[in-house]
Amino acid sequence: MKFFPYDQYIALNMETTSDEQLEQLERQWQHNGQQYGEIYQSLAERLPEEVYLHFSKLGFHDYRLLKVDIEHSSLLRSNAHFTLARNGDDIENSPLWMLSFDNISFFQFEHHNYDNPRPIIHPEIDNWLFEEFTPVNECTISLEVLFESGGNIRIHFPDKSIHMKRIK
């Protein structure tokens, strides 16, 4: 994540961060957010309107990632589906959403907290924290998502080939 990196998020939430460091980090976070906002606005015509508007607000912040499905009919035709539930005590009865990508060209998962001997935040919970939509080239978009556990997913997909729907 270029604009909302995991290490900066952790530093903002650590009790050991000094007031001076915290102030500097918050200024940097705000600056990053403004820069990202400009990039996101440039993608308005390349994302479906419903998706663009949804992520213009809170997106899926604080939703739990329940499942990732990757399906392919060939290595040139792969799709991905994220099943998400509003976070809370009653995941079973919360609204479910599916975020789908058609014809993905890249999928990467890494974990920024995997080798840490001490848990940070809630490493066992995959709550969606932040996302970054960025252009890869003139016809491909990247979505990178940072989860509370430290997990990070990056996916590349063609313009307009992301869809979302409420499934429950």
PDB file of C-alpha atoms in Angstrom:
ATOM      1  CA  MET A   1       0.000   0.000   0.000  1.00  0.00           C
ATOM      2  CA  LYS A   2       1.482   3.279  -1.082  1.00  0.00           C
ATOM      3  CA  PHE A   3      -0.900   5.728   0.596  1.00  0.00           C
ATOM      4  CA  PHE A   4      -2.106   3.754   3.639  1.00  0.00           C
ATOM      5  CA  PRO A   5       0.834   1.490   4.613  1.00  0.00           C
ATOM      6  CA  TYR A   6       0.448  -1.075   7.377  1.00  0.00           C
ATOM      7  CA  ASP A   7       3.475   0.076   9.387  1.00  0.00           C
ATOM      8  CA  GLN A   8       2.149   3.642   9.479  1.00  0.00           C
ATOM      9  CA  TYR A   9      -1.303   2.415  10.537  1.00  0.00           C
ATOM     10  CA  ILE A  10       0.275   0.381  13.348  1.00  0.00           C
ATOM     11  CA  ALA A  11       2.406   3.334  14.524  1.00  0.00           C
ATOM     12  CA  LEU A  12      -0.721   5.514  14.654  1.00  0.00           C
ATOM     13  CA  ASN A  13      -2.362   2.975  16.961  1.00  0.00           C
ATOM     14  CA  MET A  14       0.524   2.085  19.285  1.00  0.00           C
ATOM     15  CA  GLU A  15       0.560   3.437  22.827  1.00  0.00           C
ATOM     16  CA  THR A  16       4.343   3.816  22.634  1.00  0.00           C
ATOM     17  CA  THR A  17       4.173   6.416  19.829  1.00  0.00           C
ATOM     18  CA  SER A  18       5.137   9.821  21.246  1.00  0.00           C
ATOM     19  CA  ASP A  19       2.835  12.809  20.832  1.00  0.00           C
ATOM     20  CA  GLU A  20       5.339  14.423  18.458  1.00  0.00           C
ATOM     21  CA  GLN A  21       5.599  11.276  16.332  1.00  0.00           C
ATOM     22  CA  LEU A  22       1.825  10.888  16.391  1.00  0.00           C
ATOM     23  CA  GLU A  23       1.304  14.435  15.148  1.00  0.00           C
ATOM     24  CA  GLN A  24       3.803  13.902  12.325  1.00  0.00           C
ATOM     25  CA  LEU A  25       2.217  10.568  11.384  1.00  0.00           C
ATOM     26  CA  GLU A  26      -1.271  12.094  11.346  1.00  0.00           C
ATOM     27  CA  ARG A  27      -0.102  14.922   9.063  1.00  0.00           C
ATOM     28  CA  GLN A  28       1.489  12.383   6.719  1.00  0.00           C
ATOM     29  CA  TRP A  29      -1.658  10.218   6.790  1.00  0.00           C
ATOM     30  CA  GLN A  30      -3.802  13.233   5.869  1.00  0.00           C
ATOM     31  CA  HIS A  31      -1.419  14.221   3.076  1.00  0.00           C
ATOM     32  CA  ASN A  32      -1.454  10.649   1.741  1.00  0.00           C
ATOM     33  CA  GLY A  33      -5.246  10.635   1.878  1.00  0.00           C
ATOM     34  CA  GLN A  34      -5.442  13.822  -0.183  1.00  0.00           C
ATOM     35  CA  GLN A  35      -3.036  12.427  -2.778  1.00  0.00           C
ATOM     36  CA  TYR A  36      -4.985   9.184  -2.961  1.00  0.00           C
ATOM     37  CA  GLY A  37      -8.272  11.095  -3.300  1.00  0.00           C
ATOM     38  CA  GLU A  38      -6.968  12.764  -6.459  1.00  0.00           C
ATOM     39  CA  ILE A  39      -5.934   9.437  -7.955  1.00  0.00           C
ATOM     40  CA  TYR A  40      -9.266   7.842  -7.039  1.00  0.00           C
ATOM     41  CA  GLN A  41     -11.196  10.700  -8.663  1.00  0.00           C
ATOM     42  CA  SER A  42      -9.249  10.128 -11.877  1.00  0.00           C
ATOM     43  CA  LEU A  43     -10.772   6.613 -12.040  1.00  0.00           C
ATOM     44  CA  ALA A  44     -14.416   7.801 -12.004  1.00  0.00           C
ATOM     45  CA  GLU A  45     -15.013   6.885 -15.663  1.00  0.00           C
ATOM     46  CA  ARG A  46     -13.125   3.584 -15.399  1.00  0.00           C
ATOM     47  CA  LEU A  47     -15.166   2.086 -12.533  1.00  0.00           C
ATOM     48  CA  PRO A  48     -18.886   1.270 -12.590  1.00  0.00           C
ATOM     49  CA  GLU A  49     -20.795   4.184 -11.050  1.00  0.00           C
ATOM     50  CA  GLU A  50     -22.183   2.110  -8.154  1.00  0.00           C
ATOM     51  CA  VAL A  51     -18.696   0.891  -7.222  1.00  0.00           C
ATOM     52  CA  TYR A  52     -17.144   4.337  -7.568  1.00  0.00           C
ATOM     53  CA  LEU A  53     -19.783   5.922  -5.309  1.00  0.00           C
ATOM     54  CA  HIS A  54     -19.578   3.118  -2.736  1.00  0.00           C
ATOM     55  CA  PHE A  55     -15.810   3.492  -2.368  1.00  0.00           C
ATOM     56  CA  SER A  56     -16.046   7.300  -2.394  1.00  0.00           C
ATOM     57  CA  LYS A  57     -17.484   6.918   1.094  1.00  0.00           C
ATOM     58  CA  LEU A  58     -16.366   4.220   3.538  1.00  0.00           C
ATOM     59  CA  GLY A  59     -16.327   1.353   1.062  1.00  0.00           C
ATOM     60  CA  PHE A  60     -16.153  -1.889   3.027  1.00  0.00           C
ATOM     61  CA  HIS A  61     -14.209  -0.415   5.957  1.00  0.00           C
ATOM     62  CA  ASP A  62     -14.776  -2.588   9.037  1.00  0.00           C
ATOM     63  CA  TYR A  63     -16.379  -5.390   7.040  1.00  0.00           C
ATOM     64  CA  ARG A  64     -15.027  -8.879   7.602  1.00  0.00           C
ATOM     65  CA  LEU A  65     -13.648 -10.863   4.691  1.00  0.00           C
ATOM     66  CA  LEU A  66     -15.364 -14.245   4.959  1.00  0.00           C
ATOM     67  CA  LYS A  67     -14.205 -15.891   1.765  1.00  0.00           C
ATOM     68  CA  VAL A  68     -12.141 -15.354  -1.388  1.00  0.00           C
ATOM     69  CA  ASP A  69     -13.030 -17.488  -4.403  1.00  0.00           C
ATOM     70  CA  ILE A  70     -10.923 -17.583  -7.529  1.00  0.00           C
ATOM     71  CA  GLU A  71     -12.438 -19.326 -10.515  1.00  0.00           C
ATOM     72  CA  HIS A  72     -10.895 -19.822 -13.879  1.00  0.00           C
ATOM     73  CA  SER A  73     -11.904 -21.404 -17.137  1.00  0.00           C
ATOM     74  CA  SER A  74      -8.360 -20.888 -18.386  1.00  0.00           C
ATOM     75  CA  LEU A  75      -5.313 -18.993 -17.208  1.00  0.00           C
ATOM     76  CA  LEU A  76      -6.483 -16.135 -19.418  1.00  0.00           C
ATOM     77  CA  ARG A  77      -9.990 -16.044 -17.922  1.00  0.00           C
ATOM     78  CA  SER A  78      -9.905 -15.905 -14.141  1.00  0.00           C
ATOM     79  CA  ASN A  79     -12.479 -14.246 -11.909  1.00  0.00           C
ATOM     80  CA  ALA A  80     -12.341 -13.462  -8.193  1.00  0.00           C
ATOM     81  CA  HIS A  81     -15.118 -13.012  -5.644  1.00  0.00           C
ATOM     82  CA  PHE A  82     -14.826 -11.578  -2.127  1.00  0.00           C
ATOM     83  CA  THR A  83     -17.637 -12.355   0.304  1.00  0.00           C
ATOM     84  CA  LEU A  84     -17.903  -9.683   3.000  1.00  0.00           C
ATOM     85  CA  ALA A  85     -20.068  -9.240   6.087  1.00  0.00           C
ATOM     86  CA  ARG A  86     -20.630  -6.158   8.184  1.00  0.00           C
ATOM     87  CA  ASN A  87     -18.453  -6.621  11.231  1.00  0.00           C
ATOM     88  CA  GLY A  88     -20.123  -7.080  14.585  1.00  0.00           C
ATOM     89  CA  ASP A  89     -21.079  -9.667  17.134  1.00  0.00           C
ATOM     90  CA  ASP A  90     -23.649 -11.372  14.899  1.00  0.00           C
ATOM     91  CA  ILE A  91     -21.853 -12.130  11.613  1.00  0.00           C
ATOM     92  CA  GLU A  92     -24.393 -14.910  10.869  1.00  0.00           C
ATOM     93  CA  ASN A  93     -27.260 -12.408  10.584  1.00  0.00           C
ATOM     94  CA  SER A  94     -25.415  -9.416   9.146  1.00  0.00           C
ATOM     95  CA  PRO A  95     -25.786  -8.276   5.525  1.00  0.00           C
ATOM     96  CA  LEU A  96     -23.522 -10.121   3.082  1.00  0.00           C
ATOM     97  CA  TRP A  97     -21.941  -8.523   0.036  1.00  0.00           C
ATOM     98  CA  MET A  98     -20.056  -9.970  -2.886  1.00  0.00           C
ATOM     99  CA  LEU A  99     -17.373  -7.944  -4.617  1.00  0.00           C
ATOM    100  CA  SER A 100     -16.513  -9.591  -7.944  1.00  0.00           C
ATOM    101  CA  PHE A 101     -13.796  -9.067 -10.525  1.00  0.00           C
ATOM    102  CA  ASP A 102     -13.902 -10.394 -14.090  1.00  0.00           C
ATOM    103  CA  ASN A 103     -10.851 -11.337 -16.146  1.00  0.00           C
ATOM    104  CA  ILE A 104      -8.251 -10.623 -13.485  1.00  0.00           C
ATOM    105  CA  SER A 105      -4.671 -10.472 -14.684  1.00  0.00           C
ATOM    106  CA  PHE A 106      -2.917 -10.461 -11.313  1.00  0.00           C
ATOM    107  CA  PHE A 107      -3.658 -11.681  -7.789  1.00  0.00           C
ATOM    108  CA  GLN A 108      -1.254 -11.377  -4.857  1.00  0.00           C
ATOM    109  CA  PHE A 109      -1.592 -12.065  -1.169  1.00  0.00           C
ATOM    110  CA  GLU A 110       0.987 -11.251   1.465  1.00  0.00           C
ATOM    111  CA  HIS A 111       0.908 -10.864   5.210  1.00  0.00           C
ATOM    112  CA  HIS A 112       2.712  -7.938   6.843  1.00  0.00           C
ATOM    113  CA  ASN A 113       2.261  -9.345  10.352  1.00  0.00           C
ATOM    114  CA  TYR A 114       2.828 -13.050   9.714  1.00  0.00           C
ATOM    115  CA  ASP A 115       6.279 -13.427  11.287  1.00  0.00           C
ATOM    116  CA  ASN A 116       5.692 -11.048  14.179  1.00  0.00           C
ATOM    117  CA  PRO A 117       6.100 -12.925  17.493  1.00  0.00           C
ATOM    118  CA  ARG A 118       3.692 -10.516  19.247  1.00  0.00           C
ATOM    119  CA  PRO A 119       0.167 -10.003  17.940  1.00  0.00           C
ATOM    120  CA  ILE A 120      -0.578  -6.524  16.610  1.00  0.00           C
ATOM    121  CA  ILE A 121      -4.159  -5.277  16.683  1.00  0.00           C
ATOM    122  CA  HIS A 122      -6.180  -8.484  15.962  1.00  0.00           C
ATOM    123  CA  PRO A 123      -4.089 -10.750  13.737  1.00  0.00           C
ATOM    124  CA  GLU A 124      -6.753 -13.447  13.608  1.00  0.00           C
ATOM    125  CA  ILE A 125      -9.477 -11.166  12.216  1.00  0.00           C
ATOM    126  CA  ASP A 126      -9.598 -10.140   8.575  1.00  0.00           C
ATOM    127  CA  ASN A 127     -11.425  -6.842   8.912  1.00  0.00           C
ATOM    128  CA  TRP A 128     -11.161  -4.607   5.847  1.00  0.00           C
ATOM    129  CA  LEU A 129      -9.301  -1.436   6.828  1.00  0.00           C
ATOM    130  CA  PHE A 130      -8.283   0.512   3.742  1.00  0.00           C
ATOM    131  CA  GLU A 131      -8.210   0.118   0.006  1.00  0.00           C
ATOM    132  CA  GLU A 132      -6.347   1.788  -2.807  1.00  0.00           C
ATOM    133  CA  PHE A 133      -7.639   1.813  -6.367  1.00  0.00           C
ATOM    134  CA  THR A 134      -4.818   2.885  -8.674  1.00  0.00           C
ATOM    135  CA  PRO A 135      -4.279   2.787 -12.434  1.00  0.00           C
ATOM    136  CA  VAL A 136      -1.869   0.141 -13.730  1.00  0.00           C
ATOM    137  CA  ASN A 137      -2.098   1.351 -17.340  1.00  0.00           C
ATOM    138  CA  GLU A 138      -4.736   2.893 -19.629  1.00  0.00           C
ATOM    139  CA  CYS A 139      -7.072  -0.120 -19.375  1.00  0.00           C
ATOM    140  CA  THR A 140      -6.167  -1.928 -16.121  1.00  0.00           C
ATOM    141  CA  ILE A 141      -6.888  -0.953 -12.524  1.00  0.00           C
ATOM    142  CA  SER A 142      -5.301  -2.270  -9.342  1.00  0.00           C
ATOM    143  CA  LEU A 143      -7.184  -2.717  -6.084  1.00  0.00           C
ATOM    144  CA  GLU A 144      -5.054  -3.254  -3.003  1.00  0.00           C
ATOM    145  CA  VAL A 145      -6.728  -3.961   0.333  1.00  0.00           C
ATOM    146  CA  LEU A 146      -5.177  -3.853   3.790  1.00  0.00           C
ATOM    147  CA  PHE A 147      -6.788  -5.944   6.513  1.00  0.00           C
ATOM    148  CA  GLU A 148      -6.579  -5.469  10.268  1.00  0.00           C
ATOM    149  CA  SER A 149      -4.684  -8.746  10.601  1.00  0.00           C
ATOM    150  CA  GLY A 150      -1.870  -7.388   8.414  1.00  0.00           C
ATOM    151  CA  GLY A 151      -3.053  -9.347   5.406  1.00  0.00           C
ATOM    152  CA  ASN A 152      -2.827  -7.547   2.090  1.00  0.00           C
ATOM    153  CA  ILE A 153      -4.486  -8.486  -1.214  1.00  0.00           C
ATOM    154  CA  ARG A 154      -3.700  -6.888  -4.575  1.00  0.00           C
ATOM    155  CA  ILE A 155      -5.709  -7.637  -7.675  1.00  0.00           C
ATOM    156  CA  HIS A 156      -5.560  -6.228 -11.232  1.00  0.00           C
ATOM    157  CA  PHE A 157      -8.635  -6.124 -13.433  1.00  0.00           C
ATOM    158  CA  PRO A 158      -9.795  -4.420 -16.642  1.00  0.00           C
ATOM    159  CA  ASP A 159     -11.765  -1.163 -16.508  1.00  0.00           C
ATOM    160  CA  LYS A 160     -15.430  -1.585 -15.522  1.00  0.00           C
ATOM    161  CA  SER A 161     -14.986  -5.277 -14.632  1.00  0.00           C
ATOM    162  CA  ILE A 162     -15.626  -4.942 -10.905  1.00  0.00           C
ATOM    163  CA  HIS A 163     -19.145  -5.527  -9.577  1.00  0.00           C
ATOM    164  CA  MET A 164     -20.771  -5.566  -6.177  1.00  0.00           C
ATOM    165  CA  LYS A 165     -24.079  -6.918  -4.985  1.00  0.00           C
ATOM    166  CA  ARG A 166     -25.798  -7.607  -1.730  1.00  0.00           C
ATOM    167  CA  ILE A 167     -26.353 -11.347  -1.444  1.00  0.00           C
ATOM    168  CA  LYS A 168     -28.143 -11.403   1.920  1.00  0.00           C
TER     169      LYS A 168
END
